[in-house]
mmCIF file with all atom_site columns, N, CA and C in Angstrom:
data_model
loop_
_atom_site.group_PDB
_atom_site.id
_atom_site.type_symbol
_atom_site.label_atom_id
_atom_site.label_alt_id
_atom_site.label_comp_id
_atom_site.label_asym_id
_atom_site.label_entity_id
_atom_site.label_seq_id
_atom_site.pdbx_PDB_ins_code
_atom_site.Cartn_x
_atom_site.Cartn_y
_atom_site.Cartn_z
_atom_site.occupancy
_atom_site.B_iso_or_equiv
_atom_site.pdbx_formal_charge
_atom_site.auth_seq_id
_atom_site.auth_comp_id
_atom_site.auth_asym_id
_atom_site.auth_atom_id
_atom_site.pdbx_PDB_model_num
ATOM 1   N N  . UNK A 1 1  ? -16.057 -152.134 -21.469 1.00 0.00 ? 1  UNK A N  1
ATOM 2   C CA . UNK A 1 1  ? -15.755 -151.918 -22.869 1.00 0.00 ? 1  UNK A CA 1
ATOM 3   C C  . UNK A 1 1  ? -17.067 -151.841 -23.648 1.00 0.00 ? 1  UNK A C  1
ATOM 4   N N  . UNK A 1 2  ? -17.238 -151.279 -24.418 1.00 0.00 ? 2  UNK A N  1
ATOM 5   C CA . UNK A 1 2  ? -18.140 -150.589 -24.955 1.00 0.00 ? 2  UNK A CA 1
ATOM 6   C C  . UNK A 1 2  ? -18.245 -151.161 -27.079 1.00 0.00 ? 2  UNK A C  1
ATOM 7   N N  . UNK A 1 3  ? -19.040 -151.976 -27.367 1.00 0.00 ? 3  UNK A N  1
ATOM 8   C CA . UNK A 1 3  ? -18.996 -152.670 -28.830 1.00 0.00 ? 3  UNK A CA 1
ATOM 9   C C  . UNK A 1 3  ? -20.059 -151.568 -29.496 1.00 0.00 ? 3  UNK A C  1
ATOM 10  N N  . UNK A 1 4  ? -19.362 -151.438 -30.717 1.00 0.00 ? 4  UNK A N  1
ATOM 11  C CA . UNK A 1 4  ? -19.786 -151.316 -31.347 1.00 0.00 ? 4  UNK A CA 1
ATOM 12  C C  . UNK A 1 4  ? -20.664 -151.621 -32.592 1.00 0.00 ? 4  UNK A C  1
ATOM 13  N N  . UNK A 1 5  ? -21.675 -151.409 -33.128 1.00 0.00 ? 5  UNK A N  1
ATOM 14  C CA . UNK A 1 5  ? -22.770 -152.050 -34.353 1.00 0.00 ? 5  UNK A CA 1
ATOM 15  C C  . UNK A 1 5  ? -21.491 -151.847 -35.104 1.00 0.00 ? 5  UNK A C  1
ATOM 16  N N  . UNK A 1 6  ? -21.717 -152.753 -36.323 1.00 0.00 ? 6  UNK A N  1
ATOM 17  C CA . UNK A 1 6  ? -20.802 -152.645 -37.801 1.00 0.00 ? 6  UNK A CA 1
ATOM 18  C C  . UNK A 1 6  ? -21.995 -151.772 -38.627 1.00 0.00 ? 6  UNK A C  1
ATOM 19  N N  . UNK A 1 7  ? -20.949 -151.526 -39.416 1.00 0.00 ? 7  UNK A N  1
ATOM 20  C CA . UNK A 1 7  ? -21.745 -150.075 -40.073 1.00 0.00 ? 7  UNK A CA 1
ATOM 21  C C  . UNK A 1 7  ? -23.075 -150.744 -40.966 1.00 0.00 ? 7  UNK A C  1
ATOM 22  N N  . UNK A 1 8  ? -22.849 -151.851 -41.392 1.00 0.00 ? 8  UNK A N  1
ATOM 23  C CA . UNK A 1 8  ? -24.048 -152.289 -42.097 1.00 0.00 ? 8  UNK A CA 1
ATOM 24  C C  . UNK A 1 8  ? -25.348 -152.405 -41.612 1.00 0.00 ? 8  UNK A C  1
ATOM 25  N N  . UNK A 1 9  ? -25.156 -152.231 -39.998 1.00 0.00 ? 9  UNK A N  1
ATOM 26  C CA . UNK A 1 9  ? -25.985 -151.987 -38.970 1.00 0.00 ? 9  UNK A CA 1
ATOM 27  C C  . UNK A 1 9  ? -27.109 -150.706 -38.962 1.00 0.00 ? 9  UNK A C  1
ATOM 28  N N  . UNK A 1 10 ? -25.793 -149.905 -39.330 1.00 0.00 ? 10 UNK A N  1
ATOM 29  C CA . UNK A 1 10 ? -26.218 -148.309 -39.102 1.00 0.00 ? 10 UNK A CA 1
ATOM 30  C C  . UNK A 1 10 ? -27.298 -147.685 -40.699 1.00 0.00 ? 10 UNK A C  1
ATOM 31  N N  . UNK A 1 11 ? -27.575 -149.132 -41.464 1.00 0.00 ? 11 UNK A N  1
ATOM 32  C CA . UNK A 1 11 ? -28.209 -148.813 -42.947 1.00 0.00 ? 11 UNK A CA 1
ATOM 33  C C  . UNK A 1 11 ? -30.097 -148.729 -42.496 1.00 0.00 ? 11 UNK A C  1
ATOM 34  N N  . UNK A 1 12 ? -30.652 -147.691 -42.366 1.00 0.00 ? 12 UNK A N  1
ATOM 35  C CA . UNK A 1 12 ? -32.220 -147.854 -42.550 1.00 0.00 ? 12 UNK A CA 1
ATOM 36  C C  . UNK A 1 12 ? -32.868 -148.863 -42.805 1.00 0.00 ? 12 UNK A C  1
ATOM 37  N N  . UNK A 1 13 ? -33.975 -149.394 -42.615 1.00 0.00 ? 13 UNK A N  1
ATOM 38  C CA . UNK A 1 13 ? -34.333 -150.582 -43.343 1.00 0.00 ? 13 UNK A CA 1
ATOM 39  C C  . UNK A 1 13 ? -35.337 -150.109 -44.295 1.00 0.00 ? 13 UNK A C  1
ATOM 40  N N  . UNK A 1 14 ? -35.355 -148.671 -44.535 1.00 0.00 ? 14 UNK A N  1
ATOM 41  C CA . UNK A 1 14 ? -36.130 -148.141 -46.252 1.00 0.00 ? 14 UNK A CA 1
ATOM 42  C C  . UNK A 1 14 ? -35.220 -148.204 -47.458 1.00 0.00 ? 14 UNK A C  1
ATOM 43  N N  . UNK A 1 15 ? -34.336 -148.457 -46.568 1.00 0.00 ? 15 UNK A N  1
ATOM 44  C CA . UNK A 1 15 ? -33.054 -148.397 -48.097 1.00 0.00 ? 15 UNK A CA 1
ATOM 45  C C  . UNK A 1 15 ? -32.937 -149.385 -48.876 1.00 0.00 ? 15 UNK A C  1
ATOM 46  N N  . UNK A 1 16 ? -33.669 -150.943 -48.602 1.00 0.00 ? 16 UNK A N  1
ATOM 47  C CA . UNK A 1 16 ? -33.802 -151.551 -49.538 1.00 0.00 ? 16 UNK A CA 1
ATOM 48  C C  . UNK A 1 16 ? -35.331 -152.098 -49.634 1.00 0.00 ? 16 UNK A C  1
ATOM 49  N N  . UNK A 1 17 ? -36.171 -150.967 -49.295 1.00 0.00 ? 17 UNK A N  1
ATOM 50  C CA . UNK A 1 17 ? -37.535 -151.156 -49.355 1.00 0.00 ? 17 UNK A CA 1
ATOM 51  C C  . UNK A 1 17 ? -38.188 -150.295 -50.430 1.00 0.00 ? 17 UNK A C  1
ATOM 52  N N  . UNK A 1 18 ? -38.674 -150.916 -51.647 1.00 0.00 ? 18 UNK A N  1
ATOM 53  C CA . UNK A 1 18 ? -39.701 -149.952 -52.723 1.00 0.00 ? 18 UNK A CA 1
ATOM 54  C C  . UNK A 1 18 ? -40.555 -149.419 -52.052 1.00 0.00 ? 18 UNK A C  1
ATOM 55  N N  . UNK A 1 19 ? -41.012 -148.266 -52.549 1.00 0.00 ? 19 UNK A N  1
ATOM 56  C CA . UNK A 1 19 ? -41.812 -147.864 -52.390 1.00 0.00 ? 19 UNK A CA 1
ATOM 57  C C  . UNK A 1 19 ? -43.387 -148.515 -53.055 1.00 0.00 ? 19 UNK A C  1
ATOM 58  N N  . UNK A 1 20 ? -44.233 -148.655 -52.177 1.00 0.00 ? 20 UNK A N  1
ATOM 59  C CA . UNK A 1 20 ? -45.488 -149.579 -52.250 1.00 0.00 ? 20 UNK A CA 1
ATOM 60  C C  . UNK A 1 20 ? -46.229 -149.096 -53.581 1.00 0.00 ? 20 UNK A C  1
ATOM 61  N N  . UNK A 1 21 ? -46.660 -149.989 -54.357 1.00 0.00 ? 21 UNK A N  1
ATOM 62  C CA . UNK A 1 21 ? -47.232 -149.287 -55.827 1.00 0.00 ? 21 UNK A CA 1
ATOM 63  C C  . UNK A 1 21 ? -49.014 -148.668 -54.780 1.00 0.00 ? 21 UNK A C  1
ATOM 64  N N  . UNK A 1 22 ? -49.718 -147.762 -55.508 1.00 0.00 ? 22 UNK A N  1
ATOM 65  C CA . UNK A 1 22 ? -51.111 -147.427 -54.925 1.00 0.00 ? 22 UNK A CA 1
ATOM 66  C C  . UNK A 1 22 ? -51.894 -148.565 -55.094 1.00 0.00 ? 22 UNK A C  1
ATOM 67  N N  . UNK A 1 23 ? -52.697 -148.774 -53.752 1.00 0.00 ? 23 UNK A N  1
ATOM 68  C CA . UNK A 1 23 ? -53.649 -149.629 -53.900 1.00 0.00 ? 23 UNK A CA 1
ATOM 69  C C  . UNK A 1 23 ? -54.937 -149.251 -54.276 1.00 0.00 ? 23 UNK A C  1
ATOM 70  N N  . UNK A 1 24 ? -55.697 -150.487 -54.850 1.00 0.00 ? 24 UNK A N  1
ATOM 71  C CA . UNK A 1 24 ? -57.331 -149.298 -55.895 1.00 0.00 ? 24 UNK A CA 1
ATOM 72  C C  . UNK A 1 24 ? -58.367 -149.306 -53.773 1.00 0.00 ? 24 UNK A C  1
ATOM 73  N N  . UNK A 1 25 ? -59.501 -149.188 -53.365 1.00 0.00 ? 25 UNK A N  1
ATOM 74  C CA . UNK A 1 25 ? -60.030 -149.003 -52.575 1.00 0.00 ? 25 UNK A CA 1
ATOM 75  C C  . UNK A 1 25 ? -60.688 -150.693 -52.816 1.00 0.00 ? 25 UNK A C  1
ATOM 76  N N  . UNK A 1 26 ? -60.849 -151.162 -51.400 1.00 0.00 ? 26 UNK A N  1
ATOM 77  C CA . UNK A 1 26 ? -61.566 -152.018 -51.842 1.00 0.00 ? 26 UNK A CA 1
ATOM 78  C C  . UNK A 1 26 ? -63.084 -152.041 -51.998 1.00 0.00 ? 26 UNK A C  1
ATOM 79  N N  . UNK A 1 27 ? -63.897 -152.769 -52.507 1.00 0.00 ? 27 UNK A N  1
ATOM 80  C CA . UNK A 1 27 ? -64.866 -152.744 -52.567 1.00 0.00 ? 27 UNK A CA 1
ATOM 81  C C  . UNK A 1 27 ? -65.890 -153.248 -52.075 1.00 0.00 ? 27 UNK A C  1
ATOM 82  N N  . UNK A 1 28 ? -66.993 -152.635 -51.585 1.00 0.00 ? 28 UNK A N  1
ATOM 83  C CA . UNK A 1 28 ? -67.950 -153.097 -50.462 1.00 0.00 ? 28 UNK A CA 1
ATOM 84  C C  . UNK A 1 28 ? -69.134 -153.975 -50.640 1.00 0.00 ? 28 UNK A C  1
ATOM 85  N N  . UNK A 1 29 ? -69.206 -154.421 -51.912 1.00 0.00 ? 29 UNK A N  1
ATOM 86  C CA . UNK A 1 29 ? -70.106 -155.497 -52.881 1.00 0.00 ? 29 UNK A CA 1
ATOM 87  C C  . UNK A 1 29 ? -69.622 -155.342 -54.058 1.00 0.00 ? 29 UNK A C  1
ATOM 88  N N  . UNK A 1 30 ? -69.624 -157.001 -54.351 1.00 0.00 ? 30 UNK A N  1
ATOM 89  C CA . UNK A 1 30 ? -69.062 -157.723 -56.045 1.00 0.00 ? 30 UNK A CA 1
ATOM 90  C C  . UNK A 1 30 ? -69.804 -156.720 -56.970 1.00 0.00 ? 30 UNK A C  1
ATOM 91  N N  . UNK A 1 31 ? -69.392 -157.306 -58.269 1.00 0.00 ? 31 UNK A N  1
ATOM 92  C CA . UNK A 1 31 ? -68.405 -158.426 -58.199 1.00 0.00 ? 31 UNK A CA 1
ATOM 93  C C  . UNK A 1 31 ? -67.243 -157.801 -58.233 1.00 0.00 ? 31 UNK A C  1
ATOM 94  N N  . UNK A 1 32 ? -66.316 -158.751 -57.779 1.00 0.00 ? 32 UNK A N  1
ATOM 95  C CA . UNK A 1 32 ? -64.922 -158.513 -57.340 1.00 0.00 ? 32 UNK A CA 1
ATOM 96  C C  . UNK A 1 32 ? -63.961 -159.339 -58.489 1.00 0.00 ? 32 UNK A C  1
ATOM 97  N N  . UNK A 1 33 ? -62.701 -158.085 -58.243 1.00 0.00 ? 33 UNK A N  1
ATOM 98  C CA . UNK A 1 33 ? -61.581 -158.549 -59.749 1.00 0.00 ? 33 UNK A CA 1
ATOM 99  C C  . UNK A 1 33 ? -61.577 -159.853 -59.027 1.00 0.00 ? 33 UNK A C  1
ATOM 100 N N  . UNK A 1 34 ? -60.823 -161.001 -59.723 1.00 0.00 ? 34 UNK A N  1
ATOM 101 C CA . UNK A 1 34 ? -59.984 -161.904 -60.127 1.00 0.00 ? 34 UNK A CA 1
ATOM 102 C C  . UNK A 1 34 ? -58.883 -161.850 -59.736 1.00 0.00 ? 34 UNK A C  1
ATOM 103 N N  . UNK A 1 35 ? -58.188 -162.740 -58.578 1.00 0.00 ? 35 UNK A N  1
ATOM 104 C CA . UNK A 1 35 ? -56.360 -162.635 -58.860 1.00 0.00 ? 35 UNK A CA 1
ATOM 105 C C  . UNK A 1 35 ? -55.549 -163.214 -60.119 1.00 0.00 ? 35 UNK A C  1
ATOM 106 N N  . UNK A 1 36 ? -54.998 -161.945 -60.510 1.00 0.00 ? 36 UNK A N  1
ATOM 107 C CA . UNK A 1 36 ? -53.970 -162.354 -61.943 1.00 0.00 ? 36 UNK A CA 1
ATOM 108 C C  . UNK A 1 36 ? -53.094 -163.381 -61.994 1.00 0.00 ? 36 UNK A C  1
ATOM 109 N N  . UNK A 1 37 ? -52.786 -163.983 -60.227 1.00 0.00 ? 37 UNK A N  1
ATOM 110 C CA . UNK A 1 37 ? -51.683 -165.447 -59.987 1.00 0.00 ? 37 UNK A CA 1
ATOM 111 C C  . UNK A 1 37 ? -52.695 -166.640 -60.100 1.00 0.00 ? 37 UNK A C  1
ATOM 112 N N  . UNK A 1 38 ? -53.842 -166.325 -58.428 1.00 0.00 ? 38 UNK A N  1
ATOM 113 C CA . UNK A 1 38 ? -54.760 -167.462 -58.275 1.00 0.00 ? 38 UNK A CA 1
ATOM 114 C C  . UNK A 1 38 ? -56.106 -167.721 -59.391 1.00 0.00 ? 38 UNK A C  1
ATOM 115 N N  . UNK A 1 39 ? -56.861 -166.747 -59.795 1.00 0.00 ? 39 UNK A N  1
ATOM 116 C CA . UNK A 1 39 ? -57.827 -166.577 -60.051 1.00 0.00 ? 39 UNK A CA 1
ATOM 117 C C  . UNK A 1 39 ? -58.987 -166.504 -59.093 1.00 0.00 ? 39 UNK A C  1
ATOM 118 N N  . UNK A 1 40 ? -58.721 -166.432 -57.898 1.00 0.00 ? 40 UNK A N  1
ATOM 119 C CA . UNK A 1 40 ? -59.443 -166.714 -56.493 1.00 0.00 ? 40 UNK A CA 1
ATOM 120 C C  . UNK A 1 40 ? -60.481 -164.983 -56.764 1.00 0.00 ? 40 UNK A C  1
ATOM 121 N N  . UNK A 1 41 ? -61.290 -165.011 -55.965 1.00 0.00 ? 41 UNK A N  1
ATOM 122 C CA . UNK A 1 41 ? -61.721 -163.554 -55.718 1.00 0.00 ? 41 UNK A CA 1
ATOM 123 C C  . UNK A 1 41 ? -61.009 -162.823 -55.413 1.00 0.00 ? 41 UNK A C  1
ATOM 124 N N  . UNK A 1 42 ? -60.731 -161.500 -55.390 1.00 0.00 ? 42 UNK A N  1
ATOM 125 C CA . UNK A 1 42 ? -59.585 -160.422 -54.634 1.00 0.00 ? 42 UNK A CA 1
ATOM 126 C C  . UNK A 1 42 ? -60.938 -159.504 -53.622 1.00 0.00 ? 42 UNK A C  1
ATOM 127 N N  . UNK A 1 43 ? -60.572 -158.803 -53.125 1.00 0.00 ? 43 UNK A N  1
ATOM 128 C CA . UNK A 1 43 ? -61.337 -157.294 -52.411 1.00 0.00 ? 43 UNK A CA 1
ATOM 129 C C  . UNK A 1 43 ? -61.432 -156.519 -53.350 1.00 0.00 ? 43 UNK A C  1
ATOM 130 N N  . UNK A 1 44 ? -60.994 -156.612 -54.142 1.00 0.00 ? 44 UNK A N  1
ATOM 131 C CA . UNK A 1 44 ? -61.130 -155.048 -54.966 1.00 0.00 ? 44 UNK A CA 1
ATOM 132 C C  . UNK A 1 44 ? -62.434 -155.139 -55.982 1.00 0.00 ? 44 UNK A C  1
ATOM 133 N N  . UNK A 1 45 ? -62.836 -154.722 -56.567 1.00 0.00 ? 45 UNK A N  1
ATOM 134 C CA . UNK A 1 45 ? -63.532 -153.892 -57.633 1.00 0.00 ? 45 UNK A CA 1
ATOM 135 C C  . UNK A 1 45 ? -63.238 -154.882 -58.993 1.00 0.00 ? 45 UNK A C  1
ATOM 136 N N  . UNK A 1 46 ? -64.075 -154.954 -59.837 1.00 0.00 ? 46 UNK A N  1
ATOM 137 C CA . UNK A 1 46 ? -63.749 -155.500 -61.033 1.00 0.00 ? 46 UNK A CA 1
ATOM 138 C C  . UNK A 1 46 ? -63.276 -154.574 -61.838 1.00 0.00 ? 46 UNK A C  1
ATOM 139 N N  . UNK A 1 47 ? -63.324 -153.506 -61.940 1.00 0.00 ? 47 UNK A N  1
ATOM 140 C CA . UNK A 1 47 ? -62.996 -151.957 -62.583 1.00 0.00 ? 47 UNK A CA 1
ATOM 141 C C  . UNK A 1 47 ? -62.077 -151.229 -61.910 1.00 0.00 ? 47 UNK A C  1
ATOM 142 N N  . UNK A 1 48 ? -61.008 -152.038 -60.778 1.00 0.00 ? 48 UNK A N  1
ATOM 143 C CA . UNK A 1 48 ? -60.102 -151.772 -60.310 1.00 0.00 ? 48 UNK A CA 1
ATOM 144 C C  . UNK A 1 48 ? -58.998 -151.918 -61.551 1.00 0.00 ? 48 UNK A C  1
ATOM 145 N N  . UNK A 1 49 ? -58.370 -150.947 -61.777 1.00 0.00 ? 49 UNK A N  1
ATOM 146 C CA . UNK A 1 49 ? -56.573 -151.079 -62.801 1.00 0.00 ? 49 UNK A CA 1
ATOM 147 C C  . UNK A 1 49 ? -55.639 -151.309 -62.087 1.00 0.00 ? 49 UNK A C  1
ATOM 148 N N  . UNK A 1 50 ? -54.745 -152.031 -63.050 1.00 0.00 ? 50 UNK A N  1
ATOM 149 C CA . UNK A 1 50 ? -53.539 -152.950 -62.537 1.00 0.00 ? 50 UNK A CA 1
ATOM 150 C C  . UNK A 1 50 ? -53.803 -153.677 -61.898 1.00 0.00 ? 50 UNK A C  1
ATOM 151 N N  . UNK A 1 51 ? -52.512 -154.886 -61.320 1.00 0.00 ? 51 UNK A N  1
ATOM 152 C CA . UNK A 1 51 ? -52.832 -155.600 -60.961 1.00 0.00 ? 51 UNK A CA 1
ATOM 153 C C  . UNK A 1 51 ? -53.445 -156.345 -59.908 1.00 0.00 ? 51 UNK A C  1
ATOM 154 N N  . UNK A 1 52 ? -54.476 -156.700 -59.838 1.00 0.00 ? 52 UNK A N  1
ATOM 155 C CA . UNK A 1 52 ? -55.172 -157.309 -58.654 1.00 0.00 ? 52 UNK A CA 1
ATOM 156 C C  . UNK A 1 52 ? -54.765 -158.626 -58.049 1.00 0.00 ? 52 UNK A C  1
ATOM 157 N N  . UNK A 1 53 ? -54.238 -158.558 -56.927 1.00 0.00 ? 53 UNK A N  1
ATOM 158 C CA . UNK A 1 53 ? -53.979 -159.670 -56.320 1.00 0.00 ? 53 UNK A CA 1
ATOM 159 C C  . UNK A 1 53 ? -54.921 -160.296 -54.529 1.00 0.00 ? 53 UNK A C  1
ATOM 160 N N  . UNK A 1 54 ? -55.184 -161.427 -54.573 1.00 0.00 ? 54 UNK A N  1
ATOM 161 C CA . UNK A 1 54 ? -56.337 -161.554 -53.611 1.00 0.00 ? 54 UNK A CA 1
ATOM 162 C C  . UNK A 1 54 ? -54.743 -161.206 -52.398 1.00 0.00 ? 54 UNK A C  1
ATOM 163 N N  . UNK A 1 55 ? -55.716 -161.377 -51.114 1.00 0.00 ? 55 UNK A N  1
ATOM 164 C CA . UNK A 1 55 ? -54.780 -161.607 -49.828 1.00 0.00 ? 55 UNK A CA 1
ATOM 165 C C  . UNK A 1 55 ? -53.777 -162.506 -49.820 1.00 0.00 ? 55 UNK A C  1
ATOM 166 N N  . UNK A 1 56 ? -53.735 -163.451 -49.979 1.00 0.00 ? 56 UNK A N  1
ATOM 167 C CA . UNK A 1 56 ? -53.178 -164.472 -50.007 1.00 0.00 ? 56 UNK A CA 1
ATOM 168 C C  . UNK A 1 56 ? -52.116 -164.337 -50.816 1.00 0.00 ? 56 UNK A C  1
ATOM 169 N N  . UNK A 1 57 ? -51.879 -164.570 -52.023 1.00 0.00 ? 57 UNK A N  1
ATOM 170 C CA . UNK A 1 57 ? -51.152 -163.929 -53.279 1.00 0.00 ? 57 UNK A CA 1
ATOM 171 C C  . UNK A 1 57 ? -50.397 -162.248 -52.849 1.00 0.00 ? 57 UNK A C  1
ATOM 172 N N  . UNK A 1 58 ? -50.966 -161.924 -52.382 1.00 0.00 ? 58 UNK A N  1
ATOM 173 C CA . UNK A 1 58 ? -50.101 -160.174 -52.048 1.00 0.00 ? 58 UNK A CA 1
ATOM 174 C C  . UNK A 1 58 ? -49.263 -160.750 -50.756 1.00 0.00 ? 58 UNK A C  1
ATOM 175 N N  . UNK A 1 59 ? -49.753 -161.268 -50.233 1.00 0.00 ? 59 UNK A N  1
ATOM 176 C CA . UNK A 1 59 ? -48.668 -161.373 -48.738 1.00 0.00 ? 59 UNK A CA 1
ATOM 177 C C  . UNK A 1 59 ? -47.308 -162.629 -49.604 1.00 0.00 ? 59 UNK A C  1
ATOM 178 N N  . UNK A 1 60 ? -47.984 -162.854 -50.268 1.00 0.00 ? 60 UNK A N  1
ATOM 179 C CA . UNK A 1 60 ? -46.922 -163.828 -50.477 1.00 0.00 ? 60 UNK A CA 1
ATOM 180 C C  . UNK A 1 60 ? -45.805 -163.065 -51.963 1.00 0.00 ? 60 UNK A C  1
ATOM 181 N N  . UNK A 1 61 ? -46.459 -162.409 -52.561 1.00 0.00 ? 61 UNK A N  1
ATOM 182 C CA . UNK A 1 61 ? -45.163 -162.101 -53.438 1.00 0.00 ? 61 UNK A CA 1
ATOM 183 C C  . UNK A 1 61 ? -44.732 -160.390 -52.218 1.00 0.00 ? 61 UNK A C  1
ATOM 184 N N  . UNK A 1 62 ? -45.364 -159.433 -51.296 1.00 0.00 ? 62 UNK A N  1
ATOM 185 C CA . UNK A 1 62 ? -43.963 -159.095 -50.501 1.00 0.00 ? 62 UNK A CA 1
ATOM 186 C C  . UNK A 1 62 ? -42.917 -159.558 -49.613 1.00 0.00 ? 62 UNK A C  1
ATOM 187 N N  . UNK A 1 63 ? -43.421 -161.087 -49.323 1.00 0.00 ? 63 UNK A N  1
ATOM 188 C CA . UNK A 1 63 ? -42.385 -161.964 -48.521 1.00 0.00 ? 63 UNK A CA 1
ATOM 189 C C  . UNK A 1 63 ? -41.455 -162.219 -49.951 1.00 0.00 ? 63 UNK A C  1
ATOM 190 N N  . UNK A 1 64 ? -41.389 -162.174 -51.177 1.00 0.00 ? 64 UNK A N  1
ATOM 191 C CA . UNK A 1 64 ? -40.697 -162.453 -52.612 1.00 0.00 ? 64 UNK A CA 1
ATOM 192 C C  . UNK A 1 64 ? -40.103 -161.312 -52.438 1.00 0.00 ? 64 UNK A C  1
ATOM 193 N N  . UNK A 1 65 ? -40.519 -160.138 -52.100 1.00 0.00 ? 65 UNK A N  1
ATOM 194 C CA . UNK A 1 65 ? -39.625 -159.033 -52.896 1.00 0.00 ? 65 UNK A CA 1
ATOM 195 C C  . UNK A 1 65 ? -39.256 -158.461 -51.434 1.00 0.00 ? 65 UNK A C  1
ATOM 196 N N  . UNK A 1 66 ? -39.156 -159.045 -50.204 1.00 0.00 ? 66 UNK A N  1
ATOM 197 C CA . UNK A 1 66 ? -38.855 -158.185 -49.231 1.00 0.00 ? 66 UNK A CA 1
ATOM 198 C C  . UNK A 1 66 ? -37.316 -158.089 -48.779 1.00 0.00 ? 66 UNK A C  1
ATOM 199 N N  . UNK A 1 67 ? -36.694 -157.510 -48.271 1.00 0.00 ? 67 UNK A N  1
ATOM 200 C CA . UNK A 1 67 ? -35.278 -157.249 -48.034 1.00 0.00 ? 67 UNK A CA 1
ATOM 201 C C  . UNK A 1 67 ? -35.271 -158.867 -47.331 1.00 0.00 ? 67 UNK A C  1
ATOM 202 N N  . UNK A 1 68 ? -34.150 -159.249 -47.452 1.00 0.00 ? 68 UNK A N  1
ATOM 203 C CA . UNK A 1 68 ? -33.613 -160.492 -46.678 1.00 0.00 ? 68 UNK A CA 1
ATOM 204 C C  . UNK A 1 68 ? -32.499 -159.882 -45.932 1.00 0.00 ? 68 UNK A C  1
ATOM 205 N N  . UNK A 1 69 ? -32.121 -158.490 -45.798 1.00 0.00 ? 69 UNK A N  1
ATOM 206 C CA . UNK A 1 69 ? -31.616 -157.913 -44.889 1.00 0.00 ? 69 UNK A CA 1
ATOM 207 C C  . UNK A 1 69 ? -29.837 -158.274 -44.665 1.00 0.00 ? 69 UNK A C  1
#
């Protein structure tokens, strides 16, 4: 006998995934933005736009906004 997935199965897992905002490049010497949560250093650029978030802070708000599936 032969089971079948339930259809909620058969849903992509882009279908409840945003699309990623652009990231600025990071930068290869300071000074470096500020995180807007920690205030820690980030990688990026001080003349990077929007929001800058270090490593730490980014992994942790897409575990916030990620599908719980």
């Amino acid at each position: 006998m032969t089971e079948t997935a339930p259809a909620s199965a058969s849903v992509s897992a882009s279908y409840c995934a945003p699309e990623p905002a652009p990231r600025p490049e990071p930068a290869a010497e300071g000074p470096f933005a500020a995180c807007v949560l920690c205030q820690e250093p980030t990688e990026y650029p001080e003349s990077a736009k929007g929001i800058t978030l270090c490593p730490v802070c980014e992994w942790q708000e897409a575990q916030r906004t990620a599908c719980s599936g």
